[in-house]
Short mmCIF file of C-alpha atoms in Angstrom, two decimals:
data_model
loop_
_atom_site.label_atom_id
_atom_site.label_comp_id
_atom_site.label_asym_id
_atom_site.label_seq_id
_atom_site.Cartn_x
_atom_site.Cartn_y
_atom_site.Cartn_z
CA MET A 1 97.50 95.99 115.29
CA PHE A 2 100.93 97.69 115.31
CA GLY A 3 103.59 98.65 112.80
CA ALA A 4 107.12 100.01 112.99
CA CYS A 5 109.70 101.53 110.70
CA LEU A 6 113.43 102.06 111.17
CA SER A 7 115.00 104.92 109.28
CA GLY A 8 115.85 103.68 105.80
CA ARG A 9 114.03 100.34 106.21
CA PRO A 10 110.64 99.00 105.04
CA VAL A 11 107.63 99.12 107.33
CA GLN A 12 107.23 95.97 109.44
CA MET A 13 103.96 94.73 110.92
CA ALA A 14 103.82 93.25 114.42
CA SER A 15 103.37 89.53 115.04
CA GLN A 16 101.13 88.53 117.94
CA VAL A 17 102.92 86.20 120.38
CA SER A 18 100.17 86.03 123.03
CA ASP A 19 96.81 87.61 123.83
CA MET A 20 98.33 90.93 124.95
CA LYS A 21 101.85 90.86 123.53
CA TYR A 22 103.31 91.63 120.11
CA VAL A 23 106.80 91.72 118.63
CA ILE A 24 108.38 93.39 115.60
CA LYS A 25 111.83 92.25 114.47
CA PHE A 26 114.45 93.87 112.26
CA ASN A 27 117.41 91.57 111.58
CA ASN A 28 120.96 92.26 110.39
CA ILE A 29 120.71 96.04 110.59
CA PRO A 30 124.06 97.89 110.23
CA SER A 31 124.51 99.63 113.58
CA THR A 32 125.82 102.80 111.98
CA LYS A 33 122.59 103.09 109.97
CA VAL A 34 120.24 103.00 112.97
CA SER A 35 119.04 106.39 114.15
CA HIS A 36 115.26 106.45 114.66
CA VAL A 37 112.41 104.02 115.05
CA SER A 38 108.75 104.91 114.54
CA ILE A 39 105.97 102.91 116.24
CA PHE A 40 102.30 103.30 115.40
CA MET A 41 98.90 101.69 115.73
CA LEU A 42 97.37 100.60 112.46
CA PRO A 43 94.42 102.72 111.30
CA ASN A 44 90.88 101.50 111.86
CA VAL A 45 91.99 99.14 114.64
CA GLN A 46 89.79 99.12 117.73
CA PHE A 47 91.90 99.71 120.85
CA ASP A 48 90.42 99.57 124.35
CA SER A 49 90.67 102.97 126.07
CA ASN A 50 91.23 101.19 129.40
CA TYR A 51 94.60 99.89 128.24
CA THR A 52 98.01 101.23 127.23
CA ALA A 53 100.48 99.57 124.86
CA LEU A 54 103.91 99.73 126.49
CA VAL A 55 106.72 99.76 123.93
CA TYR A 56 110.09 98.09 124.61
CA ILE A 57 113.27 97.70 122.57
CA GLN A 58 116.04 95.12 122.51
CA ILE A 59 119.24 95.71 120.52
CA GLU A 60 121.43 92.64 120.09
CA SER A 61 124.75 92.74 118.25
CA ASN A 62 125.51 89.78 116.01
CA ASP A 63 129.18 90.04 117.01
CA LEU A 64 128.70 89.78 120.77
CA ASP A 65 129.65 86.35 122.13
CA SER A 66 127.20 85.98 125.00
CA ASN A 67 124.65 83.43 126.11
CA LEU A 68 122.50 86.16 127.65
CA PRO A 69 120.65 88.45 125.20
CA PRO A 70 120.29 92.13 126.13
CA GLN A 71 117.28 93.04 128.23
CA PHE A 72 114.28 94.81 126.77
CA LYS A 73 114.19 98.50 127.71
CA LEU A 74 111.02 100.53 128.09
CA LEU A 75 110.62 103.34 125.55
CA GLY A 76 107.15 104.67 126.30
CA GLY A 77 103.53 103.92 125.58
CA LEU A 78 100.74 104.24 123.03
CA ASN A 79 97.05 104.56 123.77
CA ILE A 80 93.79 105.57 122.14
CA ASN A 81 94.76 109.26 122.39
CA LYS A 82 98.37 108.81 121.28
CA GLN A 83 98.67 106.28 118.50
CA SER A 84 102.22 106.89 117.29
CA ALA A 85 105.68 107.84 118.57
CA ILE A 86 109.20 108.32 117.23
CA TYR A 87 112.26 107.31 119.26
CA LYS A 88 115.86 108.30 118.61
CA ILE A 89 118.46 105.55 118.98
CA ASN A 90 121.79 107.18 119.78
CA ALA A 91 124.74 104.80 119.55
CA LEU A 92 127.09 107.41 120.98
CA ASN A 93 125.10 108.07 124.12
CA SER A 94 125.69 105.78 127.07
CA THR A 95 122.60 106.88 128.99
CA PRO A 96 119.02 107.60 127.93
CA SER A 97 117.93 111.22 127.80
CA ILE A 98 115.06 113.32 126.53
CA LYS A 99 114.77 116.85 125.31
CA GLU A 100 114.13 119.61 127.83
CA ASN A 101 110.75 120.57 126.40
CA GLN A 102 109.46 117.00 126.32
CA ILE A 103 109.55 116.00 129.98
CA ASP A 104 105.77 115.73 130.01
CA ASP A 105 105.86 113.21 127.18
CA ALA A 106 108.98 111.12 127.61
CA ASP A 107 108.45 108.91 124.59
CA MET A 108 108.09 111.62 121.94
CA ASP A 109 111.79 111.82 121.07
CA MET A 110 114.07 109.91 123.38
CA ASP A 111 117.70 108.88 123.07
CA VAL A 112 118.02 105.16 123.76
CA GLU A 113 121.26 103.51 124.72
CA ASN A 114 122.76 101.38 121.98
CA GLU A 115 125.64 99.42 123.47
CA ASN A 116 126.90 98.28 120.08
CA THR A 117 129.33 100.89 118.74
CA SER A 118 131.58 98.53 116.80
CA GLY A 119 129.97 99.18 113.43
CA SER A 120 128.72 95.60 113.16
CA SER A 121 125.19 94.46 112.36
CA GLU A 122 122.52 93.95 114.97
CA ASN A 123 119.06 92.55 115.50
CA ILE A 124 116.46 94.96 116.82
CA SER A 125 113.29 93.69 118.47
CA ILE A 126 110.35 95.90 119.39
CA GLY A 127 108.21 94.37 122.12
CA ILE A 128 104.69 95.64 122.78
CA SER A 129 102.81 94.69 125.94
CA ILE A 130 99.20 95.81 126.42
CA GLU A 131 98.65 96.64 130.09
CA PRO A 132 95.82 98.19 132.14
CA ASN A 133 96.20 101.96 132.26
CA ALA A 134 97.01 102.08 135.98
CA THR A 135 99.77 99.47 135.67
CA ALA A 136 101.22 101.09 132.57
CA GLN A 137 101.14 104.59 134.06
CA GLU A 138 103.23 103.48 137.05
CA GLN A 139 105.96 102.27 134.70
CA LEU A 140 105.77 105.38 132.52
CA ASP A 141 106.00 107.64 135.58
CA GLN A 142 109.08 105.74 136.72
CA LEU A 143 110.57 106.12 133.24
CA LYS A 144 110.05 109.88 133.34
CA GLN A 145 111.70 110.08 136.76
CA ASN A 146 114.70 108.13 135.50
CA MET A 147 114.98 110.40 132.47
CA GLN A 148 114.93 113.50 134.66
CA LEU A 149 117.71 112.09 136.84
CA VAL A 150 120.07 111.68 133.87
CA ARG A 151 119.04 114.91 132.14
CA PRO A 152 121.94 117.41 131.82
CA ALA A 153 121.78 120.41 134.11
CA ALA A 154 120.31 123.54 132.57
CA VAL A 155 122.79 126.14 131.32
CA PRO A 156 122.39 129.46 133.20
CA GLN A 157 121.21 132.47 131.22
CA THR A 158 124.06 134.86 130.39
CA ASN A 159 121.81 137.85 129.81
CA ASN A 160 118.44 139.17 130.83
CA ALA A 161 116.74 138.18 127.60
CA GLN A 162 114.23 135.39 127.93
CA MET A 163 113.20 133.00 125.21
CA PRO A 164 109.51 133.20 124.35
CA VAL A 165 107.57 130.23 125.59
CA GLY A 166 105.28 128.67 122.98
CA VAL A 167 102.08 126.89 123.89
CA ILE A 168 101.84 123.44 122.30
CA ASP A 169 98.42 121.93 121.74
CA HIS A 170 99.22 118.25 122.33
CA ASN A 171 95.73 117.15 121.29
CA TYR A 172 96.15 118.89 117.95
CA LEU A 173 99.60 117.33 117.45
CA ALA A 174 98.30 113.87 118.34
CA ASN A 175 95.37 114.25 115.93
CA LEU A 176 97.63 115.55 113.16
CA SER A 177 100.16 112.73 113.60
CA ASN A 178 97.36 110.17 113.44
CA LYS A 179 96.12 111.70 110.19
CA ILE A 180 99.61 111.55 108.65
CA ILE A 181 100.15 107.96 109.77
CA SER A 182 96.74 106.97 108.37
CA ASN A 183 97.53 108.67 105.07
CA ALA A 184 100.85 106.83 104.82
CA TYR A 185 99.32 103.50 105.83
CA ASN A 186 96.51 103.75 103.30
CA PHE A 187 99.04 104.42 100.54
CA LEU A 188 101.65 101.85 101.60
CA SER A 189 99.20 99.03 102.37
CA GLY A 190 98.72 98.53 98.64
CA PHE A 191 102.38 97.51 98.28
CA VAL A 192 102.74 94.97 101.12
CA ASP A 193 104.48 91.76 100.01
CA ASP A 194 103.99 88.22 101.29
CA HIS A 195 106.31 88.94 104.25
CA ASN A 196 104.42 92.06 105.36
CA ASN A 197 107.22 94.29 104.07
CA VAL A 198 106.91 97.45 102.02
CA PRO A 199 109.80 98.59 99.76
CA ILE A 200 111.37 101.80 101.03
CA SER A 201 111.02 103.23 97.51
CA ARG A 202 107.24 103.19 97.99
CA PHE A 203 107.64 105.19 101.19
CA ASP A 204 109.77 107.68 99.24
CA ASP A 205 106.99 107.90 96.64
CA TRP A 206 104.42 108.62 99.35
CA TRP A 207 106.64 111.23 101.01
CA THR A 208 107.29 113.03 97.72
CA LYS A 209 103.57 113.17 96.91
CA PHE A 210 102.68 114.16 100.48
CA LYS A 211 105.16 117.06 100.50
CA GLY A 212 103.83 118.20 97.13
CA LYS A 213 100.26 118.27 98.41
CA VAL A 214 101.29 120.25 101.50
CA ALA A 215 103.22 122.75 99.37
CA ASN A 216 100.38 123.22 96.89
CA ASP A 217 97.53 123.39 99.40
CA PRO A 218 98.14 125.29 102.67
CA LYS A 219 94.96 123.75 104.14
CA PHE A 220 95.78 120.19 103.10
CA LEU A 221 96.75 119.05 106.61
CA ASP A 222 93.65 120.60 108.17
CA ASN A 223 91.38 118.98 105.59
CA MET A 224 92.86 115.50 105.85
CA VAL A 225 90.26 112.91 106.87
#
């Protein structure tokens, strides 16, 4: 039902551990190579509109001598209207933060604390818990409040000029991202091995072809099915 990809790593499919819970694991990842993780629902999967898939992350260093593994931390949520998200894992940032213009959608591009800065390898687990919308929304609202508390104070304007404010159509962006994910999935699914992995070279092939189509046809994105 779900898939994930770390920057520079093959796509991994989620394993179901219970009726409403899934997990995706990436083992022995060099900590200095971890920057972003992308989570998405697989195309053509029926997802109940009354539920939200809460996404969690656990980063465990292989060099830490501890009997207690790190806790899972909430990243955000996916639902029928938002079927993908990209999170930034910042090893140099000790507290989570989000960009100023993304307060209304905390899980679009969020810095997540990575306590391992030693340059060693680590195991990354993505936990997905499907919860009723009301229950999930309470946790997402709390996440947004926490992110606002740690957000840096705004820098005062030094002149009278004001930056133009653009209007973002979130429905259009969500629809476009779903089309791109579906296009990638349809291409990459033909190269899945016995372990549900896809070579990163195949992703590079898709990306090269995708960029070429966009460059050659200005209406390619609008006409994607």
